[in-house]
PDB file of C-alpha atoms in Angstrom:
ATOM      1  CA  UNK A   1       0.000   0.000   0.000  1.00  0.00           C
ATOM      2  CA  UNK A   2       1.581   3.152  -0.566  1.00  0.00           C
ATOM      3  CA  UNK A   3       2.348   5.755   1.818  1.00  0.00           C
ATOM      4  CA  UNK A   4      -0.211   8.695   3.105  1.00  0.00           C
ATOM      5  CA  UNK A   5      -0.135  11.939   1.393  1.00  0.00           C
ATOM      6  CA  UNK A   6      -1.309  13.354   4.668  1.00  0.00           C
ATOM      7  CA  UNK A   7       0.578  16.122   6.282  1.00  0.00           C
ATOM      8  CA  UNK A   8       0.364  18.446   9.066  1.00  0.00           C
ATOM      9  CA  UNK A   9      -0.447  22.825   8.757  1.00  0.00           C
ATOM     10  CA  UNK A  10       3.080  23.704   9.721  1.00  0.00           C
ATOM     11  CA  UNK A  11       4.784  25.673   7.370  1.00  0.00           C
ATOM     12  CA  UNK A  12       1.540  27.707   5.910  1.00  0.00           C
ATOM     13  CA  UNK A  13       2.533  31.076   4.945  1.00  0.00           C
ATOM     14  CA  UNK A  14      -0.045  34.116   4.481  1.00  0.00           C
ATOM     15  CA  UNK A  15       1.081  36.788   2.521  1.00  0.00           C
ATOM     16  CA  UNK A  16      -1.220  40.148   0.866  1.00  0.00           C
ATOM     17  CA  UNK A  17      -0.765  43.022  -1.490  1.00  0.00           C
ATOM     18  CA  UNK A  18      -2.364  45.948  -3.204  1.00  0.00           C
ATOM     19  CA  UNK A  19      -4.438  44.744  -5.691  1.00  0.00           C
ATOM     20  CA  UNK A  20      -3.276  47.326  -7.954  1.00  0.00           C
ATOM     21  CA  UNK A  21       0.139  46.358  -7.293  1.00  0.00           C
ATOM     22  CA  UNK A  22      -0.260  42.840  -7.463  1.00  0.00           C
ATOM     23  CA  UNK A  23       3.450  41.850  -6.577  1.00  0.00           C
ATOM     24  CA  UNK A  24       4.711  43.756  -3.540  1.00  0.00           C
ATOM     25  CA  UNK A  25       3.361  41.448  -0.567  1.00  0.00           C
ATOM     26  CA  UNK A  26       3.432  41.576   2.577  1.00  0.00           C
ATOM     27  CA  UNK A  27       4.056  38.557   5.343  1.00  0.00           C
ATOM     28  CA  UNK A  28       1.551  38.188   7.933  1.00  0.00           C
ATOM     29  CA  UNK A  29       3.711  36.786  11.135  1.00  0.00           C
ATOM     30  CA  UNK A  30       2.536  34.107  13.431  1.00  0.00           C
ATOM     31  CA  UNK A  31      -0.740  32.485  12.109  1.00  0.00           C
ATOM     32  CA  UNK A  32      -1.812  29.367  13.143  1.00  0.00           C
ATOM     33  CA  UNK A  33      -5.091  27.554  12.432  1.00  0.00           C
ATOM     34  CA  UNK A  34      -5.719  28.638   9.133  1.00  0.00           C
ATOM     35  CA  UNK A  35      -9.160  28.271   7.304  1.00  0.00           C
ATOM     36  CA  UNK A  36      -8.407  28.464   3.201  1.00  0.00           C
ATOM     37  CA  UNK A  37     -11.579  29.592   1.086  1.00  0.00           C
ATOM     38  CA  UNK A  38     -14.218  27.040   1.216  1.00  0.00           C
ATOM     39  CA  UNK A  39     -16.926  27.703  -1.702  1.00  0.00           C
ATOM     40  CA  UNK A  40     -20.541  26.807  -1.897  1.00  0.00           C
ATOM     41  CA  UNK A  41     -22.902  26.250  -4.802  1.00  0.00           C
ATOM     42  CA  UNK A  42     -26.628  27.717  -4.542  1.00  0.00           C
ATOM     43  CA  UNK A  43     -29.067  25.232  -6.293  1.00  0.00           C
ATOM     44  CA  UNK A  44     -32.527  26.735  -8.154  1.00  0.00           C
ATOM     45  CA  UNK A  45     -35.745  25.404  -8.221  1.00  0.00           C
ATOM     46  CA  UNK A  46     -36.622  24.632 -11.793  1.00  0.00           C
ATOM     47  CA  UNK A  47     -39.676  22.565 -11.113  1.00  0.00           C
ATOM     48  CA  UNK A  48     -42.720  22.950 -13.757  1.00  0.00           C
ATOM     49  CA  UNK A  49     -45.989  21.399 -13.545  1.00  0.00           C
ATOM     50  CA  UNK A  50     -44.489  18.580 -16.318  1.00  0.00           C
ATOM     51  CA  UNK A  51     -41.422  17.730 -13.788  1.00  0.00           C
ATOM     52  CA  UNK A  52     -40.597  13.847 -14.670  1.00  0.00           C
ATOM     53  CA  UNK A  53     -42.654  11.779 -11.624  1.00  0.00           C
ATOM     54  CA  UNK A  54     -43.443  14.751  -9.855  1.00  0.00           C
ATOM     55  CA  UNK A  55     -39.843  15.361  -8.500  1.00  0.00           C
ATOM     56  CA  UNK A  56     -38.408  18.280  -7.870  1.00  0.00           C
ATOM     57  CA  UNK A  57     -35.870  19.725 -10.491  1.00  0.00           C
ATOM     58  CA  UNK A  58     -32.958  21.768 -10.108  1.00  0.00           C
ATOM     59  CA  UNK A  59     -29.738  23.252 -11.345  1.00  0.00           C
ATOM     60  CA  UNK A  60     -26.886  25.126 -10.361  1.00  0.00           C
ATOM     61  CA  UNK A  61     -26.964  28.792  -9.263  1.00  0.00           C
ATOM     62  CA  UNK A  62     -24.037  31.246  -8.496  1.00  0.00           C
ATOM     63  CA  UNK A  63     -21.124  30.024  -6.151  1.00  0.00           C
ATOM     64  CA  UNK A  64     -19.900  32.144  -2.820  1.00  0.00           C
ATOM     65  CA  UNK A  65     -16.321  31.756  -2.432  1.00  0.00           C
ATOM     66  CA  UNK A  66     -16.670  32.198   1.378  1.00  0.00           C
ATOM     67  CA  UNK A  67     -13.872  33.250   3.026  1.00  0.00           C
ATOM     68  CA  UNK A  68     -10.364  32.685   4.521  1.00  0.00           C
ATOM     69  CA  UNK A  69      -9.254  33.168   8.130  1.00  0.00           C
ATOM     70  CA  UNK A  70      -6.679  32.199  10.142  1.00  0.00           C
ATOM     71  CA  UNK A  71      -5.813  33.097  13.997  1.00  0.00           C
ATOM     72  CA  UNK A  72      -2.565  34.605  15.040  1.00  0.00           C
ATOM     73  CA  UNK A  73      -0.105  35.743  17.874  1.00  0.00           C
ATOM     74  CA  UNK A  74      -0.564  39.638  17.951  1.00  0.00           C
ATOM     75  CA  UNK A  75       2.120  41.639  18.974  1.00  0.00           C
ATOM     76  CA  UNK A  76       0.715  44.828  18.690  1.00  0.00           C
ATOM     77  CA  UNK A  77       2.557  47.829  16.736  1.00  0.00           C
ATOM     78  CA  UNK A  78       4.665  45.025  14.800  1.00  0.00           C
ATOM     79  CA  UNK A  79       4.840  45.039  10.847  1.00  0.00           C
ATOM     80  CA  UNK A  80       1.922  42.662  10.705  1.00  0.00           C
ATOM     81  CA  UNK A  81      -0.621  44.427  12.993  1.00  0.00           C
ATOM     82  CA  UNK A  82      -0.019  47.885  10.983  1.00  0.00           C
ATOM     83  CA  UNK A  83      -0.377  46.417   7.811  1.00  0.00           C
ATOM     84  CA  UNK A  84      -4.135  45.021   8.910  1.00  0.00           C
ATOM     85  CA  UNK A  85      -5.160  47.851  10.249  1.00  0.00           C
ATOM     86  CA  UNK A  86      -4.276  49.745   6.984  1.00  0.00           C
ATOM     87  CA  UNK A  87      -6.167  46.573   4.946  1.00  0.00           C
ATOM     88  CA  UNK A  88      -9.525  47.979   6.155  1.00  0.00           C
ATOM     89  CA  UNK A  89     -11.753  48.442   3.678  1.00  0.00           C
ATOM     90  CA  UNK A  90      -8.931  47.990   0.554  1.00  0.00           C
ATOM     91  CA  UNK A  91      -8.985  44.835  -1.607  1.00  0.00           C
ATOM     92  CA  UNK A  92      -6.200  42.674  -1.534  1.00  0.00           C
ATOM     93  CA  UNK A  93      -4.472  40.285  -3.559  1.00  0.00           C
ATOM     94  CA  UNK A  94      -3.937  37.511  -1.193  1.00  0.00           C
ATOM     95  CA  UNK A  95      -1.520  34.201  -1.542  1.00  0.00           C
ATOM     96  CA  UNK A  96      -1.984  31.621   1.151  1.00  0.00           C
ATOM     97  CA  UNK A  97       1.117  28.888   0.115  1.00  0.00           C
ATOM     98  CA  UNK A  98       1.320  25.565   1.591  1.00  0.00           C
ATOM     99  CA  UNK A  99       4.694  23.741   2.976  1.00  0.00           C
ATOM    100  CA  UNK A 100       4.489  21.269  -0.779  1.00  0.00           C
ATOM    101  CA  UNK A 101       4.570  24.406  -2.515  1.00  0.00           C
ATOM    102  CA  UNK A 102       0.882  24.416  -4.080  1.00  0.00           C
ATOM    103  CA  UNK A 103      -0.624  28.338  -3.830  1.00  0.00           C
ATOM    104  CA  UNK A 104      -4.059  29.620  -3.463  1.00  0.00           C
ATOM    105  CA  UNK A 105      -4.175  32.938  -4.676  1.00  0.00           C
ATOM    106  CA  UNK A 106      -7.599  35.259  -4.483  1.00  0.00           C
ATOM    107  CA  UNK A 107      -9.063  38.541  -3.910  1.00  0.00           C
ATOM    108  CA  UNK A 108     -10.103  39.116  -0.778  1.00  0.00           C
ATOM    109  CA  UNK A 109     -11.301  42.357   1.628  1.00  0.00           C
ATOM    110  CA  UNK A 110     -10.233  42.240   5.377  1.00  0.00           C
ATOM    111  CA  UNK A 111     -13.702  42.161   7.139  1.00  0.00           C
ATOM    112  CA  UNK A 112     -12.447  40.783  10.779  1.00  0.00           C
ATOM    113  CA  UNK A 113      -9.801  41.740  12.348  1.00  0.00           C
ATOM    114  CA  UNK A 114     -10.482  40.699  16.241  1.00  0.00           C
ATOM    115  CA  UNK A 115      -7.653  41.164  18.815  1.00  0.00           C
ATOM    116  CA  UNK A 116      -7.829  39.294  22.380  1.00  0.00           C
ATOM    117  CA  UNK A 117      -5.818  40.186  25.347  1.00  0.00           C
ATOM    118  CA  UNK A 118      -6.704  37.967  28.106  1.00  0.00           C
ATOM    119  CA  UNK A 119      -5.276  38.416  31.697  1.00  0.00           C
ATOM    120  CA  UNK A 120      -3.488  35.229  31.724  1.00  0.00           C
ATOM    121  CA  UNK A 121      -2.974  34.158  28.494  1.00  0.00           C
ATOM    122  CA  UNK A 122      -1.176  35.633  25.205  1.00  0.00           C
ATOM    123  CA  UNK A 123      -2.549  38.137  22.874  1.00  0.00           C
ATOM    124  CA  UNK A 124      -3.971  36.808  19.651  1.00  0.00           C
ATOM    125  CA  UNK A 125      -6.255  38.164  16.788  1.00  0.00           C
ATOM    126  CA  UNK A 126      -8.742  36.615  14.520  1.00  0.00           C
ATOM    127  CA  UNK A 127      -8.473  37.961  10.922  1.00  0.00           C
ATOM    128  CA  UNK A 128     -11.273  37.299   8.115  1.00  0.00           C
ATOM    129  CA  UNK A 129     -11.245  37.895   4.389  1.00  0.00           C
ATOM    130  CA  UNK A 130     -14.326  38.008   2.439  1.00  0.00           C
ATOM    131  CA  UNK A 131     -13.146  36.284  -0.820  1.00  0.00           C
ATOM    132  CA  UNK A 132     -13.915  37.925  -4.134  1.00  0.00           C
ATOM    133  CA  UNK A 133     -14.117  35.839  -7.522  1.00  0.00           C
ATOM    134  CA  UNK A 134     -13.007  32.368  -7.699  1.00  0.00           C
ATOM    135  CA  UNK A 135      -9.941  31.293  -5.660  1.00  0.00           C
ATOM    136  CA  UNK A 136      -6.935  29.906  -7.990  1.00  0.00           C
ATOM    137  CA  UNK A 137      -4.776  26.920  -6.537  1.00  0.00           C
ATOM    138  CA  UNK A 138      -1.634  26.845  -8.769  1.00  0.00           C
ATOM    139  CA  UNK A 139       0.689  23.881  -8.864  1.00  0.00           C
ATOM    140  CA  UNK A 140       3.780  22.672  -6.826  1.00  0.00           C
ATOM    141  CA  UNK A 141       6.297  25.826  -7.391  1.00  0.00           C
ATOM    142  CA  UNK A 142       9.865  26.293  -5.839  1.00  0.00           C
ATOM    143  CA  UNK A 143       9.980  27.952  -2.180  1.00  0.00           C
ATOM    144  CA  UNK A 144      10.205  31.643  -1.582  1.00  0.00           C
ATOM    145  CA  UNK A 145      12.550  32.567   1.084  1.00  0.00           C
ATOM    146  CA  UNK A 146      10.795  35.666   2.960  1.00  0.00           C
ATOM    147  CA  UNK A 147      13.383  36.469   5.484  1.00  0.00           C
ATOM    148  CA  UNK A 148      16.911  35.213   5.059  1.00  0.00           C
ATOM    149  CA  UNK A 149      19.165  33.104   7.188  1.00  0.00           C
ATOM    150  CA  UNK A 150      20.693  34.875  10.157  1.00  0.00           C
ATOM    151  CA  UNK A 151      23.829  33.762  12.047  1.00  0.00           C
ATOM    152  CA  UNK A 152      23.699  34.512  15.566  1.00  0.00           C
ATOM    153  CA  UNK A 153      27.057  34.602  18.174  1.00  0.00           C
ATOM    154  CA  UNK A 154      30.796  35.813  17.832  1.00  0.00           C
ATOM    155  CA  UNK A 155      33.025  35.410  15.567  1.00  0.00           C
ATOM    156  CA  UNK A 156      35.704  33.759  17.228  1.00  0.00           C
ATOM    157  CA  UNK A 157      37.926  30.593  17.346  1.00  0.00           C
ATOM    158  CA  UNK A 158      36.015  28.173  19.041  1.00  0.00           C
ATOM    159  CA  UNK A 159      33.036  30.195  20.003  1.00  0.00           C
ATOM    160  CA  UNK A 160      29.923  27.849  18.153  1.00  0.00           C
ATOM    161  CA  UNK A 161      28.058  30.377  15.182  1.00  0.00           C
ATOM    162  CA  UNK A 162      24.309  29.082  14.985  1.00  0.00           C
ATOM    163  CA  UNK A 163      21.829  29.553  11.869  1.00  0.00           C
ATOM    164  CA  UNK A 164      18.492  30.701  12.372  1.00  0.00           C
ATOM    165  CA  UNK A 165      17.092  29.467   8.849  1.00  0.00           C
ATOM    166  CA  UNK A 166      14.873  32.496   8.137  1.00  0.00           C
ATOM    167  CA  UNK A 167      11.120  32.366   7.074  1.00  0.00           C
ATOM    168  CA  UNK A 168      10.439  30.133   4.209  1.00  0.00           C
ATOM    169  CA  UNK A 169       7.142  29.905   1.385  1.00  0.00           C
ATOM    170  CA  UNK A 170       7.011  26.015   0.435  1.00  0.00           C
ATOM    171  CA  UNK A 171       9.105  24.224   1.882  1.00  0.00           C
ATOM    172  CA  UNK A 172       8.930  20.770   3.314  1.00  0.00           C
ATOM    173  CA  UNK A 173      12.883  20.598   5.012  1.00  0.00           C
ATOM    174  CA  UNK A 174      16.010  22.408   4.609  1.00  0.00           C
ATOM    175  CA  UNK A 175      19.818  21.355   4.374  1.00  0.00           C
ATOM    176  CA  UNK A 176      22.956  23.648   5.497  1.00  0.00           C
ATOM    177  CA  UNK A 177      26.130  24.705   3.954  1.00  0.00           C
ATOM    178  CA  UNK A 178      28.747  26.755   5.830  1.00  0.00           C
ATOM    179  CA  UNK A 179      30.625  28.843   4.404  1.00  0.00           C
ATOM    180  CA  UNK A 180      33.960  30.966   5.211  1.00  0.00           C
ATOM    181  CA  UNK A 181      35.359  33.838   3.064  1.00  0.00           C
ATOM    182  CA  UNK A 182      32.537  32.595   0.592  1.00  0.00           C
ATOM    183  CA  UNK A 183      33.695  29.068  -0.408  1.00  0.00           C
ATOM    184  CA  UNK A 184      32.074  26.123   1.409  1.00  0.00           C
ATOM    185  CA  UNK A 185      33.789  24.421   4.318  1.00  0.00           C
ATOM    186  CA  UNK A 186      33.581  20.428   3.930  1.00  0.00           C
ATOM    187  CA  UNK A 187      31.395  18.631   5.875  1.00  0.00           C
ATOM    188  CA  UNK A 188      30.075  21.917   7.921  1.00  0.00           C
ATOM    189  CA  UNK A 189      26.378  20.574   6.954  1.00  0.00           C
ATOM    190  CA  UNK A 190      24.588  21.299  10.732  1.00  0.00           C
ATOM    191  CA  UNK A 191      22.971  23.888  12.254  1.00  0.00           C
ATOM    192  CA  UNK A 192      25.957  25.306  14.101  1.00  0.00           C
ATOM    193  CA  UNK A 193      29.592  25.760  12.911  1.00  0.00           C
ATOM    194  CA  UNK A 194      32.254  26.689  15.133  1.00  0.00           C
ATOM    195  CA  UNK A 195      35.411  28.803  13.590  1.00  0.00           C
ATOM    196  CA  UNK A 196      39.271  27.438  13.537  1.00  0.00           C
ATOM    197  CA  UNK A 197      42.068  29.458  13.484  1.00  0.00           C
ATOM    198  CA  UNK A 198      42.882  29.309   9.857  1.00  0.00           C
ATOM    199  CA  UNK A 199      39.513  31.190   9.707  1.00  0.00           C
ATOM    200  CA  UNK A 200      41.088  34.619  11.731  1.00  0.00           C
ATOM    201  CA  UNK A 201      40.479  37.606   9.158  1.00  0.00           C
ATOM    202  CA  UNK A 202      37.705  36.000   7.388  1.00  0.00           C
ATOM    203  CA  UNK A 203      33.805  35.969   7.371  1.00  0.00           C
ATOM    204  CA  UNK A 204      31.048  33.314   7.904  1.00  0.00           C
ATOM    205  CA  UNK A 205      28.278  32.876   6.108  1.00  0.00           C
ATOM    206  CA  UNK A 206      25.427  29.888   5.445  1.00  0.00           C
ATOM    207  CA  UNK A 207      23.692  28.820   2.827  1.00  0.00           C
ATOM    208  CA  UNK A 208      20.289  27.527   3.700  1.00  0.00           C
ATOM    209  CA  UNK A 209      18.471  25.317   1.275  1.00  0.00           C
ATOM    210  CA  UNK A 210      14.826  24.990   1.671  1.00  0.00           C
ATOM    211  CA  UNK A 211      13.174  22.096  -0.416  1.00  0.00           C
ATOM    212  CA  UNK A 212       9.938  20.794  -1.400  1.00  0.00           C
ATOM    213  CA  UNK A 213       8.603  17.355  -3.809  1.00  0.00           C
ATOM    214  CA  UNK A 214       9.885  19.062  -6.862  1.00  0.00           C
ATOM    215  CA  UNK A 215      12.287  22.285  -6.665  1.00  0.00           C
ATOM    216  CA  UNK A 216      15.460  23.877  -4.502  1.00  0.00           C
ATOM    217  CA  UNK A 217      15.770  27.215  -3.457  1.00  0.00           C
ATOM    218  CA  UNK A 218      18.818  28.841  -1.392  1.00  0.00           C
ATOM    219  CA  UNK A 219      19.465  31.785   0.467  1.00  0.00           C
ATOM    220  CA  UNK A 220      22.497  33.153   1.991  1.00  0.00           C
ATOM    221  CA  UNK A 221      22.763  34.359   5.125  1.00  0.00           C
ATOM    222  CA  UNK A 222      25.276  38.040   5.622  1.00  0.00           C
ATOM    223  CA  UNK A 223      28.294  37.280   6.709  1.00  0.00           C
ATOM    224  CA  UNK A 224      29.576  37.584   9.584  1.00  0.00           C
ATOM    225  CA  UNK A 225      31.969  40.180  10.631  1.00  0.00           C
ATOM    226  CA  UNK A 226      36.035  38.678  10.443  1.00  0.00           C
ATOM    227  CA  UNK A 227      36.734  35.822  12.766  1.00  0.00           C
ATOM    228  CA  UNK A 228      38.890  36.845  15.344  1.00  0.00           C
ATOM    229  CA  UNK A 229      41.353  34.556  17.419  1.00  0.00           C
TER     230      UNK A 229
END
């Protein structure tokens, strides 16, 4: 029997733009529990007195493409709670990408955006969008990287560098390549890579490689400043 093509929501991105400027998106942070556009079909009553058997007849009517929400951790004033609060009332061109790389892309019109800040418990918000037109799902395409790699700790001999990979648009895993003065270092494949002395004057950087069914993508992290003894 072959294996399940089931997989978990982790790795859903959300991402909107102007719809008259259809390409300059913007990433929504920290969603979770994400509800893609779910259509539904009105039927109309086309019975006649000559119906076949006295049954009922009826055909299709217009289709509602719903909408799409999705529930988030709000941290309010960041990049992602400005740009909903500007969305009122302007119609977006939304992408909603999943980790295999598959897209749905729609128009859509921010109609909820409901923050929660509970006593004991974290602040969320519960965004809606009103979907306009029919939804398009495009096929598997090769990851985005959103925010590149970033190296955190010091430069030094002996002192462990770590990757952070960065936030990534279809991708089901990743792979690591260290690098020092731009050429790769053999073997130096993990998450962490910790500098040798014939590294002193030079910079590290990592290339992350995020991956899904069909296509690669890499991004670079900035290199560090030069490793010092």
């Amino acid at each position: 029997m072959a294996d399940t093509k089931a997989s978990i929501g982790y790795g859903i991105t959300f991402e909107f733009a102007d719809a008259a400027t259809p390409t300059v998106f913007t990433y929504i942070a920290e969603i979770y529990d994400v509800t893609p556009p779910s259509d539904s079909t009105d039927t109309v009553d086309v019975t006649h007195m000559q119906s076949p058997n006295k049954t009922r007849e009826f055909i299709d009517g217009l289709t509602d493409p719903g909408e799409m929400s999705f529930d988030m951790n709000l941290a309010p004033g960041s990049d992602s709670d400005k740009a909903l609060i500007a969305a009122k009332g302007k119609r977006k061109w939304c992408r909603l990408t999943y980790p295999n790389g598959v897209q749905t892309l729609f128009f859509g019109v921010r109609t909820t955006y409901e923050r929660a800040a509970p006593t004991d418990d974290k602040i969320t918000a519960t965004v809606t969008f009103k979907v306009s037109g029919e939804p398009v799902q495009t096929d598997p395409a090769a990851p985005r990287n959103i925010s590149v790699p970033v190296i955190s700790g010091v430069a030094k001999v002996g002192a462990p560098l770590t990757v952070d990979q960065g936030i990534w648009a279809g991708s089901l895993g990743f792979t690591y390549q260290w690098k020092v003065d731009g050429t790769n270092v053999s073997g130096e494949t993990g998450l962490s890579y910790i500098p040798v002395t014939g590294d002193i004057g030079k910079g590290v950087s990592v290339q992350v490689t995020g991956a899904n069914d069909g296509f690669n993508t890499a991004a670079t992290s900035v290199e560090t400043a030069d490793v010092v003894a």
